Tab-separated table of C-alpha atoms in Angstrom:
chain	number	residue	atom	x	y	z
A	1	ALA	CA	297.013	254.982	-35.861
A	2	LEU	CA	294.823	251.855	-35.126
A	3	PRO	CA	296.692	248.701	-33.385
A	4	ALA	CA	296.927	245.657	-35.955
A	5	GLY	CA	293.922	244.060	-37.631
A	6	MET	CA	291.317	246.928	-36.194
A	7	GLY	CA	290.672	248.930	-39.115
A	8	ILE	CA	287.810	247.574	-40.581
A	9	LYS	CA	286.025	246.839	-37.728
A	10	ALA	CA	286.833	250.700	-36.456
A	11	ALA	CA	286.054	251.772	-39.965
A	12	SER	CA	282.697	249.836	-39.904
A	13	TYR	CA	281.590	251.156	-36.332
A	14	LEU	CA	282.626	254.902	-38.053
A	15	GLU	CA	280.480	254.070	-40.810
A	16	VAL	CA	277.317	253.901	-38.539
A	17	ALA	CA	278.483	257.155	-36.800
A	18	ARG	CA	279.190	259.039	-40.388
A	19	ARG	CA	275.136	257.828	-41.228
A	20	LEU	CA	273.899	259.050	-37.876
A	21	PHE	CA	275.749	262.596	-37.920
A	22	ARG	CA	272.812	264.624	-39.392
A	23	GLU	CA	273.621	267.846	-41.736
A	24	ALA	CA	272.162	270.202	-38.684
A	25	ASP	CA	275.147	268.193	-36.296
A	26	TRP	CA	277.865	270.170	-37.939
A	27	SER	CA	277.001	273.438	-36.657
A	28	GLN	CA	276.653	272.334	-33.144
A	29	ARG	CA	278.981	270.100	-33.066
A	30	ARG	CA	281.719	270.682	-35.496
A	31	GLY	CA	284.792	269.015	-34.711
A	32	LEU	CA	282.762	264.961	-33.945
A	33	GLY	CA	281.865	265.056	-37.153
A	34	PHE	CA	285.264	266.590	-37.929
A	35	ALA	CA	286.482	263.586	-35.905
A	36	LEU	CA	283.980	260.502	-37.578
A	37	TYR	CA	285.386	261.810	-41.752
A	38	LEU	CA	289.177	261.710	-40.316
A	39	GLN	CA	288.919	258.745	-38.072
A	40	GLY	CA	287.003	257.114	-40.542
A	41	ALA	CA	289.703	257.605	-43.265
A	42	ASP	CA	292.440	256.426	-41.063
A	43	SER	CA	290.416	253.221	-40.382
A	44	VAL	CA	289.800	252.458	-44.512
A	45	PHE	CA	293.094	253.548	-45.103
A	46	GLN	CA	294.323	250.771	-42.334
A	47	SER	CA	291.448	248.071	-44.094
A	48	GLY	CA	293.357	247.997	-47.330
A	49	ASP	CA	291.458	250.794	-49.510
A	50	PRO	CA	293.038	254.365	-49.762
A	51	SER	CA	290.130	255.575	-52.647
A	52	ALA	CA	287.507	254.760	-49.643
A	53	ALA	CA	290.134	256.905	-47.113
A	54	LEU	CA	291.044	259.865	-50.275
A	55	ALA	CA	287.180	260.560	-50.525
A	56	LEU	CA	286.384	260.775	-47.061
A	57	LEU	CA	289.397	263.250	-46.833
A	58	ASP	CA	287.159	264.779	-49.925
A	59	ALA	CA	284.655	265.298	-47.957
A	60	LEU	CA	285.985	266.601	-45.614
A	61	ASP	CA	288.161	269.587	-47.326
A	62	ALA	CA	284.212	270.770	-48.721
A	63	ARG	CA	284.245	271.783	-44.737
A	64	ALA	CA	287.389	272.306	-43.305
A	65	THR	CA	287.720	275.703	-42.807
A	66	GLU	CA	290.377	276.324	-39.794
A	67	ARG	CA	293.671	276.362	-41.072
A	68	MET	CA	294.162	273.401	-38.558
A	69	GLU	CA	291.665	271.600	-40.101
A	70	ILE	CA	292.687	272.444	-43.700
A	71	ALA	CA	295.920	271.110	-42.578
A	72	ARG	CA	295.216	268.030	-41.015
A	73	VAL	CA	293.477	266.844	-44.482
A	74	ALA	CA	296.361	267.250	-46.203
A	75	GLY	CA	298.722	265.948	-43.708
A	76	ARG	CA	295.999	262.990	-44.132
A	77	ARG	CA	296.518	262.620	-47.902
A	78	VAL	CA	299.885	263.467	-48.019
A	79	GLN	CA	300.717	260.796	-45.856
A	80	ILE	CA	297.649	258.550	-48.207
A	81	TYR	CA	299.763	258.639	-51.067
A	82	LEU	CA	303.443	258.440	-49.490
A	83	LEU	CA	301.569	255.476	-48.595
A	84	VAL	CA	300.575	253.693	-51.494
A	85	GLU	CA	302.417	252.861	-54.916
A	86	ASP	CA	300.628	253.312	-57.317
A	87	PRO	CA	299.895	257.290	-57.222
A	88	GLU	CA	296.945	257.913	-59.296
A	89	VAL	CA	294.599	256.190	-56.602
């Protein structure tokens, strides 16, 4: 978890990193790309934007091929839905 108040700052840094992460980078630096999106989802959620967090998880769903990746994305999605009052986000 990010320290209190750091979600917004982390979200902005991770957004820049995701923009710099090219499509070709996925084949060589898959772990980094996965971390950028997963941590990005955490940070935007902690910043108060569950819809943006779910959008980042959707992007990861399209890339997740290994069981552990799929499980991590699904686990984050469940956490978000459990913590959001309106599950229709």
